[in-house]
Each structure stands twice: as structure tokens, then as C-alpha cells.
CSV table of C-alpha atoms in Angstrom, one decimal:
chain,number,residue,atom,x,y,z
P,9,MET,CA,56.1,36.8,63.7
P,10,HIS,CA,58.4,35.7,61.5
P,11,ILE,CA,57.8,32.1,62.6
P,12,TYR,CA,53.9,33.0,62.0
P,13,ILE,CA,54.2,33.9,58.3
P,14,SER,CA,56.6,31.3,57.5
P,15,GLY,CA,54.4,28.1,58.5
P,16,PHE,CA,51.6,30.2,56.9
P,17,LEU,CA,53.1,30.0,53.8
P,18,THR,CA,54.2,26.5,54.4
P,19,LEU,CA,50.8,25.3,54.9
P,20,ALA,CA,49.6,27.6,51.7
P,21,LEU,CA,52.0,25.7,49.7
P,22,MET,CA,51.0,22.5,50.5
P,23,LEU,CA,47.1,23.7,49.9
P,24,LEU,CA,48.4,24.3,46.8
P,25,SER,CA,50.6,21.1,46.1
P,26,LEU,CA,47.1,18.9,46.8
P,27,ASN,CA,45.2,21.0,44.9
P,28,GLN,CA,47.4,20.5,41.9
P,29,ALA,CA,47.6,17.1,42.8
P,30,ALA,CA,43.4,16.5,42.9
P,31,PHE,CA,44.0,18.8,38.9
P,32,ALA,CA,46.3,16.7,38.0
P,33,THR,CA,44.4,13.0,38.3
P,34,ASP,CA,41.0,14.1,37.2
P,35,THR,CA,41.3,12.5,33.7
P,36,ASP,CA,43.3,9.1,34.9
P,37,ARG,CA,41.8,8.8,38.5
P,38,SER,CA,38.1,8.8,36.3
P,39,ILE,CA,39.6,6.4,34.0
P,40,ILE,CA,40.8,4.2,36.5
P,41,GLU,CA,38.0,3.9,38.7
P,42,GLU,CA,35.6,3.1,35.8
P,43,ALA,CA,37.6,0.6,34.4
P,44,LEU,CA,38.8,-1.1,37.7
P,45,ASN,CA,36.2,-0.7,40.5
P,46,GLY,CA,34.7,-4.0,41.8
P,47,MET,CA,38.1,-5.4,40.3
P,48,VAL,CA,40.4,-3.8,42.8
P,49,CYS,CA,39.9,-2.3,46.1
P,50,PRO,CA,39.7,1.2,46.5
P,51,ARG,CA,42.8,1.5,48.5
P,52,ASN,CA,44.7,-0.2,45.6
P,53,ILE,CA,42.8,1.8,42.9
P,54,ASP,CA,44.5,5.1,45.2
P,55,VAL,CA,47.9,3.7,44.9
P,56,ILE,CA,47.4,3.1,41.0
P,57,VAL,CA,45.7,6.8,40.4
P,58,GLU,CA,49.1,8.2,42.4
P,59,GLY,CA,51.1,6.2,40.2
P,60,ALA,CA,49.8,8.1,36.6
P,61,TYR,CA,49.5,11.5,38.7
P,62,TYR,CA,53.3,11.1,39.1
P,63,GLN,CA,53.6,10.7,35.7
P,64,SER,CA,51.2,13.7,34.8
P,65,HIS,CA,53.3,16.0,37.5
P,66,ARG,CA,56.6,14.7,36.0
P,67,LEU,CA,55.0,16.2,32.4
P,68,ASN,CA,55.3,19.8,33.9
P,69,SER,CA,58.7,19.2,35.6
P,70,LYS,CA,62.1,20.1,34.6
P,71,GLU,CA,62.9,15.9,34.3
P,72,LYS,CA,60.0,15.8,31.7
P,73,LYS,CA,59.8,12.9,29.6
P,74,PRO,CA,58.2,13.1,26.6
P,75,GLU,CA,58.2,9.4,25.5
P,76,ARG,CA,56.0,8.6,29.1
P,77,HIS,CA,53.3,10.8,27.4
P,78,PHE,CA,53.5,9.8,23.9
P,79,GLU,CA,54.6,13.2,22.8
P,80,SER,CA,58.2,12.1,21.7
P,81,GLY,CA,58.7,13.0,17.8
P,82,THR,CA,59.5,8.7,17.5
P,83,LEU,CA,56.9,6.8,19.6
P,84,ASP,CA,58.7,3.7,19.5
P,85,HIS,CA,60.5,5.1,22.8
P,86,SER,CA,57.0,5.4,24.5
P,87,PHE,CA,56.2,1.9,23.2
P,88,ARG,CA,59.5,0.5,24.8
P,89,TYR,CA,58.7,2.3,28.1
P,90,ILE,CA,55.1,0.9,28.3
P,91,LYS,CA,57.0,-2.7,28.2
P,92,ALA,CA,59.9,-1.8,30.5
P,93,GLU,CA,57.1,-0.6,33.0
P,94,ARG,CA,55.5,-3.4,33.1
P,95,LYS,CA,58.6,-5.6,33.6
P,96,LYS,CA,58.5,-3.3,36.9
P,97,VAL,CA,55.0,-4.7,37.9
P,98,LEU,CA,55.9,-8.0,36.8
P,99,ASN,CA,58.9,-8.0,39.1
P,100,ALA,CA,57.7,-6.1,42.0
P,101,ALA,CA,54.7,-8.2,41.9
P,102,ARG,CA,56.4,-11.2,42.9
P,103,GLU,CA,56.7,-10.1,46.8
P,104,ALA,CA,53.3,-8.7,46.6
P,105,GLY,CA,51.6,-11.7,48.5
P,106,PRO,CA,53.1,-10.7,51.6
P,107,ASP,CA,55.1,-7.6,51.3
P,108,SER,CA,52.8,-4.6,51.3
P,109,GLU,CA,55.7,-2.3,50.7
P,110,MET,CA,56.4,-4.3,46.9
P,111,ARG,CA,52.2,-4.5,46.5
P,112,THR,CA,52.4,-0.7,46.2
P,113,ARG,CA,55.4,-0.9,44.0
P,114,ALA,CA,54.0,-3.5,41.9
P,115,LEU,CA,50.6,-1.3,41.4
P,116,PHE,CA,52.2,2.4,41.7
P,117,HIS,CA,54.5,1.4,38.7
P,118,PHE,CA,51.0,-0.6,37.1
P,119,GLY,CA,49.4,3.5,37.2
P,120,MET,CA,52.5,5.3,36.0
P,121,MET,CA,52.2,2.6,32.9
P,122,LEU,CA,48.2,3.2,32.4
P,123,HIS,CA,48.9,6.8,32.1
P,124,THR,CA,51.3,6.5,29.3
P,125,ILE,CA,48.9,3.9,27.6
P,126,ASN,CA,46.1,6.9,28.0
P,127,ALA,CA,48.1,9.2,26.5
P,128,PHE,CA,48.5,7.2,23.6
P,129,TYR,CA,44.7,7.3,23.0
P,130,GLN,CA,44.4,10.9,23.2
P,131,ASN,CA,47.8,12.2,21.9
P,132,THR,CA,48.4,10.0,18.5
P,133,ASN,CA,46.3,9.7,15.4
P,134,PHE,CA,45.2,6.5,16.0
P,135,LEU,CA,41.6,7.3,16.4
P,136,GLU,CA,41.7,8.7,12.7
P,137,LYS,CA,43.4,6.0,11.4
P,138,GLU,CA,41.1,3.3,12.8
P,139,GLU,CA,38.2,6.0,11.3
P,140,LYS,CA,39.9,5.7,7.6
P,141,LYS,CA,39.8,2.2,8.2
P,142,LEU,CA,36.4,1.8,8.8
P,143,ALA,CA,35.0,4.3,6.0
P,144,ASP,CA,37.3,2.4,3.5
P,145,SER,CA,35.6,-0.8,4.1
P,146,GLY,CA,32.5,0.9,4.1
P,147,SER,CA,31.4,1.3,7.4
P,148,ASN,CA,30.2,4.7,6.7
P,149,SER,CA,28.1,4.5,10.2
P,150,PHE,CA,29.4,2.8,13.2
P,151,ASP,CA,29.8,2.8,16.9
P,152,PRO,CA,33.3,4.6,17.3
P,153,TYR,CA,33.0,3.3,21.2
P,154,GLU,CA,33.1,-0.5,19.7
P,155,MET,CA,36.1,0.3,17.8
P,156,GLU,CA,39.0,-2.6,18.2
P,157,LEU,CA,41.7,-1.5,20.9
P,158,ILE,CA,45.0,-1.0,19.9
P,159,ASP,CA,47.3,-4.7,18.6
P,160,TRP,CA,50.4,-3.2,21.0
P,161,SER,CA,52.3,-6.6,19.4
P,162,GLU,CA,51.8,-4.6,15.5
P,163,ALA,CA,51.9,-1.0,17.1
P,164,GLU,CA,55.4,0.0,16.6
P,165,LYS,CA,55.2,-0.9,12.6
P,166,ALA,CA,51.5,0.9,12.2
P,167,GLY,CA,52.8,4.3,11.7
P,168,TYR,CA,51.2,6.0,14.8
P,169,LYS,CA,51.9,10.0,14.9
P,170,LYS,CA,52.0,12.1,17.6
P,171,LEU,CA,49.1,15.1,17.4
P,172,SER,CA,50.4,18.7,18.5
P,173,LYS,CA,48.8,20.2,21.4
P,174,GLU,CA,46.7,23.0,19.0
P,175,GLU,CA,45.5,19.6,17.0
P,176,ARG,CA,44.6,17.5,19.8
P,177,ASN,CA,42.7,20.6,21.5
P,178,LYS,CA,40.7,20.8,18.1
P,179,ARG,CA,40.0,17.4,17.7
P,180,ALA,CA,39.0,17.0,21.5
P,181,THR,CA,35.3,18.4,20.7
P,182,LYS,CA,35.4,17.3,16.7
P,183,GLN,CA,32.5,15.2,15.6
P,184,LEU,CA,32.8,11.5,15.4
P,185,GLN,CA,29.7,9.7,14.6
P,186,ASN,CA,26.9,10.5,17.4
P,187,SER,CA,30.0,11.6,20.0
P,188,THR,CA,32.9,13.5,19.8
P,189,TYR,CA,36.9,12.3,19.7
P,190,GLY,CA,37.9,13.1,23.0
P,191,LYS,CA,35.0,11.5,24.3
P,192,VAL,CA,35.7,8.2,22.2
P,193,ALA,CA,39.5,8.6,23.5
P,194,ARG,CA,38.4,8.1,27.1
P,195,GLY,CA,35.8,5.3,26.7
P,196,LEU,CA,38.7,3.7,24.6
P,197,ALA,CA,41.0,4.5,27.7
P,198,ILE,CA,39.0,2.7,30.1
P,199,ARG,CA,38.4,-0.5,28.0
P,200,GLU,CA,42.0,-0.7,27.7
P,201,ALA,CA,43.1,0.2,31.6
P,202,ALA,CA,40.4,-3.2,32.2
P,203,ARG,CA,42.4,-5.3,29.3
P,204,GLN,CA,45.9,-4.6,30.5
P,205,TRP,CA,44.9,-5.6,34.1
P,206,ASP,CA,43.5,-9.0,32.6
P,207,TYR,CA,46.5,-9.1,30.7
P,208,LEU,CA,48.5,-8.8,33.7
P,209,GLU,CA,47.1,-11.2,35.9
P,210,GLY,CA,47.5,-13.7,32.6
P,211,LEU,CA,51.2,-12.5,32.5
P,212,LEU,CA,51.4,-13.0,36.2
P,213,ARG,CA,50.0,-16.4,36.4
P,214,ASN,CA,52.5,-17.6,33.2
P,215,ARG,CA,55.5,-16.6,35.4
P,216,TYR,CA,54.5,-17.8,38.8
P,217,PRO,CA,52.1,-20.3,38.4
P,218,GLN,CA,52.6,-22.0,41.8
P,219,ASP,CA,51.9,-18.1,43.5
P,220,ALA,CA,49.9,-16.5,41.2
P,221,ASP,CA,46.6,-16.8,43.0
P,222,THR,CA,47.9,-15.3,46.1
P,223,ILE,CA,49.5,-12.4,44.3
P,224,VAL,CA,46.6,-11.9,42.7
P,225,ALA,CA,44.2,-11.5,45.2
P,226,ALA,CA,46.5,-9.5,46.9
P,227,LEU,CA,46.9,-6.8,44.1
P,228,LYS,CA,43.4,-6.8,44.3
P,229,SER,CA,42.2,-7.2,47.6
P,230,ALA,CA,44.6,-7.0,50.3
P,231,GLY,CA,44.8,-3.4,50.7
P,232,CYS,CA,48.5,-1.4,50.9
P,233,ASP,CA,50.2,0.4,53.7
P,234,ASN,CA,51.2,3.3,51.6
P,235,LEU,CA,50.4,5.3,48.5
P,236,VAL,CA,53.6,5.6,47.2
P,237,PRO,CA,56.6,3.1,47.0
P,238,GLU,CA,59.7,4.0,49.1
P,239,GLU,CA,61.9,4.5,46.1
P,240,ILE,CA,59.8,7.8,44.4
P,241,LYS,CA,61.4,10.0,46.3
P,242,ASP,CA,60.3,13.1,44.7
P,243,HIS,CA,56.2,12.3,44.3
P,244,ALA,CA,54.3,15.3,46.3
P,245,LEU,CA,53.0,13.0,49.3
P,246,HIS,CA,56.5,12.2,50.2
P,247,ALA,CA,57.5,16.2,50.1
P,248,ARG,CA,54.4,16.9,52.0
P,249,THR,CA,55.5,13.9,54.5
P,250,GLN,CA,59.0,14.9,55.4
P,251,SER,CA,58.1,18.7,55.4
P,252,SER,CA,55.8,17.7,58.1
P,253,GLN,CA,58.3,16.2,59.8
């Protein structure tokens, strides 16, 4: 009887973990899929999404790192974190052609980076500053979905500020031209995710000119054996695998 109850509780916890994972990735998954469908194969998109989920999961953990979600007092930490993740992607991608594990690692870290970048549009006053800029230029009527994306080279000097949770909740449904701030932030994040993939391809071609075609093709369509790299030991997928052994 004790064994039966123990097994039931284990199964219940696993199902709860699955449900939490699905909920946590809803926003990131929809953005990533819309941005990369047709460019990256479904299996590799799933790896990218798992990287984004890992960031989202850690937001609610004891090891929460606010700079990964543009929630720290100094946003410079978030900008530097994005650069650090991009370096990890580039380093892992070097062997992404022949090595499935390195392919997984590169795509997973790309997903971690995309979650942080998505958080920039959701959690800072970027939209407010852009709206004011357009209004000051005399553009009282504009398509908010055509707003320019952030210039990352100038981001650290632009004076962006994080929004409190209350401010974010209030503005999510606030009118912005013919849409809402929440919907426009999502639209910009989709465009940004596609731009980041194009930017990654350019960086790979500059860094590994002789192998770039093979690397890019592998990241797009070679597929990955695992959804999570071996180095990430505290991901829910690893925990479920270990508990079943």
C-alpha cells in the first residue's frame, strides 16, 4: 500500500511539473514558433523553447537572477547577460555540424537569450519612450507594429527603466493606437526573435567562414538527439528522466 501511494505521488508530481512547464512556455513558445517557423525545423525549435522555459522556470526559483528577465535595478546587467549568452551560442555552434550535443547546447542557449530579449519588450519602458519619440516628431497616428526595434548598440546609454509588476499589468491592456501595449510588445518580440536568428547567422559566417554553411544548415534542420544539453542538470526534463530510472 505504501509503495502504491508513493508511486501515485511521484506520478502526480511529474504531471504537475509537465503542466507547469507547458504554462511557463506559452508566451515564449508562441513568439519563437511564429518567428522561426519555416526557418528552423520543429525539433530544433523545441530545443530553443526549452531554453526559454529554463529561464522562465528559474524566475520562480530560489536561484532567481533578475538580470535574466530585465527585472534588476540596473538594466546594464541584462544587456551584458545577453552578450554573454550570445558568446555561449557562438562557441557551442563551432561543433554544431557533426555533434548533436553541441547543436543542442547552441540552440538551448539561444532560447535562453531570446527569453531575456523578449522580457526587454515586456518589462521595460521601451514602448513608452518610442511612443513619445513618435509623438514629439508629429506622428500622432502610426502603426505601432511598425515601430523600430531597439538599437542594441545604443541600449546601455538610452536610459531605459524596468517597469514594476503593477505597471506591467496595467499597461498590458492599455490602448496603443489601434492595439494594446501587450500585443505590440509581443509583436516586436516576434520581429526581434527573427532578427536575432539572422544576426546569429551573420556572426557565424564571420567567425567560421569555412564551416558556416554546414553549421547554419545543422542548426536549422539537422535535428537534435536531446532537447536539453547535458550541462543543464536542474532542468525539469533531466529531473523527470532521473526520477524514472
